[in-house]
């Protein structure tokens, strides 16, 4: 353990200083991942400003296009996508990007870049016009192909266990960036007047259990018997139902207070609605680093093999005991139905 580990960095440390000090914990670190994290934070500051102004200038509302998901693209979706791609391209560390807003991979031209980024630039964007918290979710992988060439599909379709970093930005009552590089989870709160993120939630550990379940019960007619049984269990245990309809907001609350978020298979979304590469895997990395659990109801999220960049998967994520309880109910349905 070097001297830095002994000195847990104090609340109020800037994100820049935190990244630099943590890099010193890795003697062979060359600073590229540190720079990449800074690039993401810079784009987040710019997007934060656009979001905060969106009510005042005409950039809220639908863009008139539909993204690869067939969802109405909101103007801020497009702006956020442009901002993050530009920051990652200009930063030079990323060779290829997977974005929820783009059907094809984005080659940045940085053929010497060692990293791949999978990103949902603005998740929950349907909530923009009603001033509900929204978020950015990102995963970072090291490329497996040699530098000097464009990133390949093999670089992009890695399992979540290969992530070198993951994080999210929540644009809420305050804006926060929460991320992990595999050594715990830390949260930084943005001070707009200073233009800085400051360490506010060091070494986040999620409660092993909780009394909150987050699922859209409007889809309950198409829940499996095991899923329906788990929801009944939660009601009989007098848990609170909390569903904001914005993944990052629901996840963040449950991470700090305990609880489970579920997007199960439904008749409308037989594989669930959420995307493995830039929604489920990054949050799974974070929750595991915070002592929680994430699966598709049976298999650990980060071990799911991505069939394509925009593959969907069911998501059961949050406090370890609640995820395991939900998995028990699903396992029982297999026994009953087999
Ligand atoms: P539903 C937002 O579109 C999103 O991707 C997540 O942020 C959110 O949790 C989920 O979809 C809401 O989906 O089908 O419950 O409206």
CSV table of C-alpha atoms and ligand atoms in Angstrom, one decimal:
chain,number,residue,atom,x,y,z
A,1,UNK,CA,0.0,0.0,0.0
A,2,UNK,CA,1.6,3.3,-1.0
A,3,UNK,CA,1.4,6.4,1.0
A,4,UNK,CA,-1.5,7.7,-1.1
A,5,UNK,CA,-3.8,4.8,-0.1
A,6,UNK,CA,-3.3,5.7,3.5
A,7,UNK,CA,-4.3,9.2,2.8
A,8,UNK,CA,-7.9,8.9,1.7
A,9,UNK,CA,-8.5,12.1,-0.2
A,10,UNK,CA,-10.6,14.6,1.7
A,11,UNK,CA,-14.1,15.7,0.7
A,12,UNK,CA,-13.6,18.9,-1.4
A,13,UNK,CA,-10.7,17.5,-3.5
A,14,UNK,CA,-11.2,18.6,-7.1
A,15,UNK,CA,-11.8,15.8,-9.7
A,16,UNK,CA,-8.7,16.8,-11.5
A,17,UNK,CA,-6.5,16.4,-8.4
A,18,UNK,CA,-8.3,13.2,-7.5
A,19,UNK,CA,-7.6,11.7,-10.9
A,20,UNK,CA,-4.0,12.8,-10.7
A,21,UNK,CA,-3.4,11.4,-7.2
A,22,UNK,CA,-5.1,8.1,-8.1
A,23,UNK,CA,-3.0,7.8,-11.2
A,24,UNK,CA,0.1,7.9,-8.9
A,25,UNK,CA,-1.3,4.7,-7.3
A,26,UNK,CA,-0.5,3.0,-10.6
A,27,UNK,CA,3.2,3.4,-11.3
A,28,UNK,CA,2.9,2.3,-14.9
A,29,UNK,CA,0.0,4.5,-15.7
A,30,UNK,CA,0.8,6.7,-18.6
A,31,UNK,CA,-1.9,9.3,-17.9
A,32,UNK,CA,-4.1,8.4,-21.0
A,33,UNK,CA,-7.0,7.1,-18.9
A,34,UNK,CA,-6.7,10.1,-16.6
A,35,UNK,CA,-6.9,12.4,-19.6
A,36,UNK,CA,-9.9,10.5,-20.9
A,37,UNK,CA,-11.7,10.9,-17.7
A,38,UNK,CA,-11.0,14.6,-17.7
A,39,UNK,CA,-12.3,14.8,-21.3
A,40,UNK,CA,-15.6,13.2,-20.2
A,41,UNK,CA,-15.9,15.6,-17.2
A,42,UNK,CA,-15.3,18.6,-19.6
A,43,UNK,CA,-18.1,17.4,-21.9
A,44,UNK,CA,-20.3,16.9,-18.9
A,45,UNK,CA,-19.8,20.5,-17.8
A,46,UNK,CA,-20.8,21.7,-21.2
A,47,UNK,CA,-23.9,19.5,-21.4
A,48,UNK,CA,-24.9,20.5,-17.9
A,49,UNK,CA,-24.9,24.2,-19.1
A,50,UNK,CA,-27.0,23.3,-22.1
A,51,UNK,CA,-29.5,21.4,-19.9
A,52,UNK,CA,-29.8,24.2,-17.4
A,53,UNK,CA,-30.5,26.7,-20.2
A,54,UNK,CA,-32.8,24.4,-22.2
A,55,UNK,CA,-35.9,25.9,-20.7
A,56,UNK,CA,-34.8,29.4,-21.7
A,57,UNK,CA,-33.6,28.9,-25.3
A,58,UNK,CA,-35.3,26.7,-27.9
A,59,UNK,CA,-33.2,23.5,-27.5
A,60,UNK,CA,-35.6,21.5,-25.4
A,61,UNK,CA,-38.2,19.3,-27.1
A,62,UNK,CA,-38.1,16.8,-29.9
A,63,UNK,CA,-35.5,17.1,-32.7
A,64,UNK,CA,-37.8,15.8,-35.3
A,65,UNK,CA,-35.6,12.7,-35.9
A,66,UNK,CA,-35.7,9.2,-34.5
A,67,UNK,CA,-32.5,7.6,-33.2
A,68,UNK,CA,-31.5,4.0,-33.8
A,69,UNK,CA,-33.8,3.0,-31.0
A,70,UNK,CA,-36.8,4.3,-32.9
A,71,UNK,CA,-37.2,6.9,-30.1
A,72,UNK,CA,-37.9,10.5,-30.8
A,73,UNK,CA,-34.6,12.3,-30.6
A,74,UNK,CA,-34.7,15.3,-28.3
A,75,UNK,CA,-32.6,18.3,-29.3
A,76,UNK,CA,-30.5,17.9,-26.1
A,77,UNK,CA,-29.9,14.2,-27.0
A,78,UNK,CA,-28.3,15.4,-30.2
A,79,UNK,CA,-26.3,18.2,-28.6
A,80,UNK,CA,-25.1,15.9,-25.8
A,81,UNK,CA,-24.0,13.3,-28.4
A,82,UNK,CA,-22.1,15.9,-30.4
A,83,UNK,CA,-20.4,17.3,-27.2
A,84,UNK,CA,-19.2,14.0,-25.9
A,85,UNK,CA,-18.0,12.7,-29.3
A,86,UNK,CA,-16.2,16.0,-29.9
A,87,UNK,CA,-14.5,15.9,-26.5
A,88,UNK,CA,-13.4,12.3,-26.9
A,89,UNK,CA,-12.2,12.9,-30.5
A,90,UNK,CA,-10.2,16.0,-29.5
A,91,UNK,CA,-8.8,14.3,-26.4
A,92,UNK,CA,-7.0,11.8,-28.6
A,93,UNK,CA,-7.2,8.8,-26.3
A,94,UNK,CA,-10.2,7.1,-27.8
A,95,UNK,CA,-10.1,5.3,-31.2
A,96,UNK,CA,-13.7,4.2,-31.4
A,97,UNK,CA,-17.0,5.2,-29.8
A,98,UNK,CA,-20.3,3.3,-29.5
A,99,UNK,CA,-23.2,5.7,-28.9
A,100,UNK,CA,-26.9,5.1,-28.3
A,101,UNK,CA,-27.5,7.9,-30.7
A,102,UNK,CA,-25.6,6.4,-33.6
A,103,UNK,CA,-26.4,3.1,-35.4
A,104,UNK,CA,-22.8,2.6,-36.5
A,105,UNK,CA,-19.5,2.8,-34.6
A,106,UNK,CA,-17.9,6.2,-34.6
A,107,UNK,CA,-14.2,6.1,-35.6
A,108,UNK,CA,-12.5,9.2,-34.1
A,109,UNK,CA,-9.5,9.1,-36.4
A,110,UNK,CA,-7.3,8.6,-33.3
A,111,UNK,CA,-5.8,5.3,-34.6
A,112,UNK,CA,-3.1,5.5,-31.8
A,113,UNK,CA,-5.9,5.8,-29.2
A,114,UNK,CA,-5.8,2.9,-26.7
A,115,UNK,CA,-9.4,3.2,-25.6
A,116,UNK,CA,-13.0,2.4,-26.6
A,117,UNK,CA,-15.9,4.3,-25.1
A,118,UNK,CA,-19.6,3.1,-25.0
A,119,UNK,CA,-21.9,6.0,-24.1
A,120,UNK,CA,-25.5,6.9,-23.6
A,121,UNK,CA,-25.0,10.7,-24.0
A,122,UNK,CA,-28.4,11.6,-22.4
A,123,UNK,CA,-30.4,8.8,-20.9
A,124,UNK,CA,-34.0,9.6,-19.8
A,125,UNK,CA,-34.2,12.4,-22.3
A,126,UNK,CA,-38.0,12.1,-22.5
A,127,UNK,CA,-37.9,13.7,-19.1
A,128,UNK,CA,-36.1,16.8,-20.3
A,129,UNK,CA,-39.2,18.9,-20.9
A,130,UNK,CA,-40.7,18.1,-17.5
A,131,UNK,CA,-37.5,19.0,-15.6
A,132,UNK,CA,-36.9,15.5,-14.2
A,133,UNK,CA,-33.3,14.4,-13.6
A,134,UNK,CA,-31.5,12.8,-16.6
A,135,UNK,CA,-28.1,11.4,-17.0
A,136,UNK,CA,-25.0,10.4,-19.1
A,137,UNK,CA,-23.7,6.8,-18.8
A,138,UNK,CA,-20.3,5.6,-20.0
A,139,UNK,CA,-18.1,2.6,-20.2
A,140,UNK,CA,-14.3,2.6,-21.0
A,141,UNK,CA,-12.5,-0.4,-22.5
A,142,UNK,CA,-8.9,-0.9,-23.6
A,143,UNK,CA,-8.8,-1.9,-27.3
A,144,UNK,CA,-7.8,-5.5,-28.0
A,145,UNK,CA,-6.6,-4.7,-31.6
A,146,UNK,CA,-3.2,-3.2,-32.2
A,147,UNK,CA,-2.9,0.6,-32.3
A,148,UNK,CA,-2.3,2.3,-35.6
A,149,UNK,CA,-5.6,1.0,-37.0
A,150,UNK,CA,-9.3,1.9,-36.6
A,151,UNK,CA,-11.0,0.1,-33.7
A,152,UNK,CA,-12.6,-3.2,-34.7
A,153,UNK,CA,-15.9,-4.9,-33.7
A,154,UNK,CA,-13.9,-7.1,-31.5
A,155,UNK,CA,-12.7,-4.0,-29.7
A,156,UNK,CA,-16.3,-2.9,-29.3
A,157,UNK,CA,-18.1,-6.1,-28.3
A,158,UNK,CA,-16.2,-6.9,-25.2
A,159,UNK,CA,-17.9,-8.3,-22.1
A,160,UNK,CA,-18.4,-6.0,-19.2
A,161,UNK,CA,-15.7,-7.7,-17.1
A,162,UNK,CA,-13.2,-6.0,-19.5
A,163,UNK,CA,-14.2,-2.5,-18.5
A,164,UNK,CA,-11.3,-0.4,-17.2
A,165,UNK,CA,-13.6,2.4,-16.0
A,166,UNK,CA,-17.3,3.3,-15.9
A,167,UNK,CA,-19.4,6.1,-14.7
A,168,UNK,CA,-22.4,8.3,-14.9
A,169,UNK,CA,-23.3,12.0,-14.7
A,170,UNK,CA,-26.7,12.8,-13.1
A,171,UNK,CA,-28.1,16.2,-14.0
A,172,UNK,CA,-30.4,16.7,-11.1
A,173,UNK,CA,-31.0,19.1,-8.2
A,174,UNK,CA,-27.2,19.1,-8.3
A,175,UNK,CA,-25.0,17.7,-11.0
A,176,UNK,CA,-22.8,14.8,-10.0
A,177,UNK,CA,-20.2,12.6,-11.7
A,178,UNK,CA,-19.9,9.1,-10.2
A,179,UNK,CA,-17.3,6.7,-11.5
A,180,UNK,CA,-15.0,3.7,-10.8
A,181,UNK,CA,-11.7,2.5,-12.3
A,182,UNK,CA,-12.0,-0.8,-10.4
A,183,UNK,CA,-10.9,0.6,-7.0
A,184,UNK,CA,-14.1,1.6,-5.4
A,185,UNK,CA,-16.7,4.2,-6.4
A,186,UNK,CA,-16.4,8.0,-5.8
A,187,UNK,CA,-18.9,10.8,-6.4
A,188,UNK,CA,-18.1,14.4,-7.3
A,189,UNK,CA,-20.6,17.3,-7.1
A,190,UNK,CA,-20.4,20.1,-9.7
A,191,UNK,CA,-20.1,23.7,-8.5
A,192,UNK,CA,-21.1,25.7,-11.5
A,193,UNK,CA,-19.9,29.0,-10.2
A,194,UNK,CA,-16.3,27.5,-10.1
A,195,UNK,CA,-16.7,25.2,-13.0
A,196,UNK,CA,-15.3,22.3,-11.0
A,197,UNK,CA,-16.4,18.9,-9.7
A,198,UNK,CA,-15.5,18.4,-6.0
A,199,UNK,CA,-15.3,15.0,-4.2
A,200,UNK,CA,-18.5,14.9,-2.2
A,201,UNK,CA,-19.2,11.1,-1.9
A,202,UNK,CA,-15.8,9.3,-1.2
A,203,UNK,CA,-15.8,5.5,-1.4
A,204,UNK,CA,-19.5,4.9,-2.0
A,205,UNK,CA,-20.7,1.6,-0.5
A,206,UNK,CA,-24.3,0.6,-1.3
A,207,UNK,CA,-26.5,-0.9,1.5
A,208,UNK,CA,-26.6,-4.7,1.3
A,209,UNK,CA,-30.4,-4.5,1.4
A,210,UNK,CA,-33.1,-1.9,1.1
A,211,UNK,CA,-36.8,-1.2,1.2
A,212,UNK,CA,-37.2,0.4,-2.3
A,213,UNK,CA,-38.1,-1.4,-5.5
A,214,UNK,CA,-38.1,0.5,-8.9
A,215,UNK,CA,-40.0,-1.1,-11.7
A,216,UNK,CA,-42.7,0.1,-14.1
A,217,UNK,CA,-45.7,-1.8,-12.8
A,218,UNK,CA,-47.6,-0.5,-15.8
A,219,UNK,CA,-46.0,-3.5,-17.6
A,220,UNK,CA,-47.0,-6.0,-14.9
A,221,UNK,CA,-49.6,-7.8,-17.1
A,222,UNK,CA,-46.6,-9.1,-19.0
A,223,UNK,CA,-44.3,-9.9,-16.1
A,224,UNK,CA,-43.2,-13.5,-15.7
A,225,UNK,CA,-44.7,-15.4,-12.8
A,226,UNK,CA,-41.4,-15.1,-10.9
A,227,UNK,CA,-41.2,-11.4,-11.5
A,228,UNK,CA,-44.8,-10.9,-10.4
A,229,UNK,CA,-44.1,-13.0,-7.3
A,230,UNK,CA,-41.1,-10.8,-6.4
A,231,UNK,CA,-43.2,-7.6,-6.8
A,232,UNK,CA,-45.8,-9.2,-4.5
A,233,UNK,CA,-43.0,-10.0,-2.0
A,234,UNK,CA,-41.9,-6.4,-2.0
A,235,UNK,CA,-45.5,-5.2,-1.4
A,236,UNK,CA,-46.0,-7.7,1.4
A,237,UNK,CA,-42.7,-6.5,2.9
A,238,UNK,CA,-44.1,-2.9,2.8
A,239,UNK,CA,-41.3,-1.7,0.6
A,240,UNK,CA,-41.7,1.7,-1.1
A,241,UNK,CA,-42.2,1.8,-4.9
A,242,UNK,CA,-40.0,4.5,-6.4
A,243,UNK,CA,-39.9,4.8,-10.2
A,244,UNK,CA,-38.7,8.1,-11.7
A,245,UNK,CA,-38.6,6.7,-15.3
A,246,UNK,CA,-35.0,8.0,-15.5
A,247,UNK,CA,-32.5,5.1,-15.1
A,248,UNK,CA,-29.7,7.2,-13.7
A,249,UNK,CA,-31.9,8.9,-11.2
A,250,UNK,CA,-33.4,5.7,-9.9
A,251,UNK,CA,-30.0,3.9,-9.9
A,252,UNK,CA,-28.3,6.8,-8.0
A,253,UNK,CA,-31.0,6.9,-5.3
A,254,UNK,CA,-30.8,3.1,-4.8
A,255,UNK,CA,-27.0,3.2,-4.8
A,256,UNK,CA,-26.9,5.6,-1.9
A,257,UNK,CA,-30.0,4.5,0.0
A,258,UNK,CA,-30.4,0.8,-0.9
A,259,UNK,CA,-33.0,-0.7,-3.2
A,260,UNK,CA,-33.4,-2.6,-6.5
A,261,UNK,CA,-34.1,-1.3,-10.0
A,262,UNK,CA,-35.6,-3.8,-12.5
A,263,UNK,CA,-36.3,-3.5,-16.2
A,264,UNK,CA,-37.6,-7.0,-16.8
A,265,UNK,CA,-38.6,-8.7,-20.1
A,266,UNK,CA,-42.1,-7.3,-21.1
A,267,UNK,CA,-44.4,-8.0,-24.0
A,268,UNK,CA,-43.2,-4.7,-25.6
A,269,UNK,CA,-39.5,-5.4,-24.8
A,270,UNK,CA,-39.0,-9.2,-24.6
A,271,UNK,CA,-35.3,-8.7,-23.8
A,272,UNK,CA,-35.9,-5.6,-21.6
A,273,UNK,CA,-35.6,-2.1,-22.9
A,274,UNK,CA,-32.1,-1.2,-21.6
A,275,UNK,CA,-28.9,-1.6,-23.6
A,276,UNK,CA,-26.1,-3.8,-22.4
A,277,UNK,CA,-23.1,-1.9,-23.7
A,278,UNK,CA,-23.8,1.7,-22.5
A,279,UNK,CA,-26.5,1.4,-19.8
A,280,UNK,CA,-26.4,-2.0,-18.0
A,281,UNK,CA,-22.6,-2.8,-18.1
A,282,UNK,CA,-21.4,0.5,-16.8
A,283,UNK,CA,-23.9,0.6,-13.9
A,284,UNK,CA,-23.2,-3.1,-13.2
A,285,UNK,CA,-19.4,-2.2,-12.8
A,286,UNK,CA,-20.3,0.6,-10.5
A,287,UNK,CA,-22.7,-1.3,-8.4
A,288,UNK,CA,-20.4,-4.3,-7.9
A,289,UNK,CA,-17.6,-2.0,-7.0
A,290,UNK,CA,-19.9,-0.5,-4.3
A,291,UNK,CA,-20.8,-4.0,-3.0
A,292,UNK,CA,-24.1,-4.5,-4.9
A,293,UNK,CA,-25.1,-6.9,-7.6
A,294,UNK,CA,-26.3,-6.8,-11.2
A,295,UNK,CA,-27.8,-9.6,-13.4
A,296,UNK,CA,-30.3,-10.2,-16.1
A,297,UNK,CA,-32.2,-12.2,-13.5
A,298,UNK,CA,-30.0,-15.3,-13.9
A,299,UNK,CA,-26.6,-14.3,-15.3
A,300,UNK,CA,-24.2,-11.7,-14.0
A,301,UNK,CA,-24.6,-8.6,-16.3
A,302,UNK,CA,-20.9,-8.2,-16.9
A,303,UNK,CA,-20.6,-11.7,-18.1
A,304,UNK,CA,-23.2,-11.4,-20.8
A,305,UNK,CA,-21.7,-11.6,-24.3
A,306,UNK,CA,-22.9,-8.7,-26.5
A,307,UNK,CA,-24.3,-9.9,-29.8
A,308,UNK,CA,-24.3,-6.4,-31.2
A,309,UNK,CA,-23.5,-2.8,-30.1
A,310,UNK,CA,-27.1,-2.0,-29.3
A,311,UNK,CA,-28.1,-5.4,-27.7
A,312,UNK,CA,-30.7,-5.2,-25.0
A,313,UNK,CA,-30.8,-7.2,-21.8
A,314,UNK,CA,-33.1,-7.4,-18.7
A,315,UNK,CA,-31.6,-5.6,-15.7
A,316,UNK,CA,-31.9,-6.5,-12.0
A,317,UNK,CA,-29.5,-4.1,-10.2
A,318,UNK,CA,-28.9,-2.7,-6.7
A,319,UNK,CA,-28.6,-4.0,-3.2
A,320,UNK,CA,-27.1,-7.5,-3.2
A,321,UNK,CA,-29.7,-9.2,-1.0
A,322,UNK,CA,-32.6,-7.7,-3.1
A,323,UNK,CA,-31.1,-8.8,-6.4
A,324,UNK,CA,-30.5,-12.3,-5.0
A,325,UNK,CA,-34.1,-12.4,-3.7
A,326,UNK,CA,-35.5,-11.5,-7.1
A,327,UNK,CA,-33.2,-14.2,-8.7
A,328,UNK,CA,-34.6,-16.7,-6.3
A,329,UNK,CA,-38.2,-16.0,-7.4
A,330,UNK,CA,-37.1,-16.3,-11.1
A,331,UNK,CA,-35.3,-19.6,-10.4
A,332,UNK,CA,-38.5,-21.0,-8.8
A,333,UNK,CA,-40.5,-20.1,-11.9
A,334,UNK,CA,-38.1,-22.2,-13.9
A,335,UNK,CA,-38.7,-25.2,-11.5
A,336,UNK,CA,-42.4,-24.7,-11.7
A,337,UNK,CA,-42.6,-24.2,-15.4
A,338,UNK,CA,-40.1,-26.9,-16.5
B,1,LIG,P1,-40.4,2.8,-19.3
B,1,LIG,C1,-35.6,6.2,-20.3
B,1,LIG,O1,-36.1,6.2,-21.7
B,1,LIG,C2,-35.1,4.8,-20.0
B,1,LIG,O2,-34.2,4.4,-20.9
B,1,LIG,C3,-34.6,4.8,-18.6
B,1,LIG,O3,-33.9,6.0,-18.3
B,1,LIG,C4,-35.8,4.5,-17.8
B,1,LIG,O4,-35.5,3.9,-16.5
B,1,LIG,C5,-36.6,3.6,-18.7
B,1,LIG,O5,-36.2,3.9,-20.0
B,1,LIG,C6,-38.1,3.9,-18.5
B,1,LIG,O6,-38.8,3.0,-19.4
B,1,LIG,O7,-40.7,1.7,-20.3
B,1,LIG,O8,-40.6,2.3,-17.9
B,1,LIG,O9,-41.0,4.2,-19.6
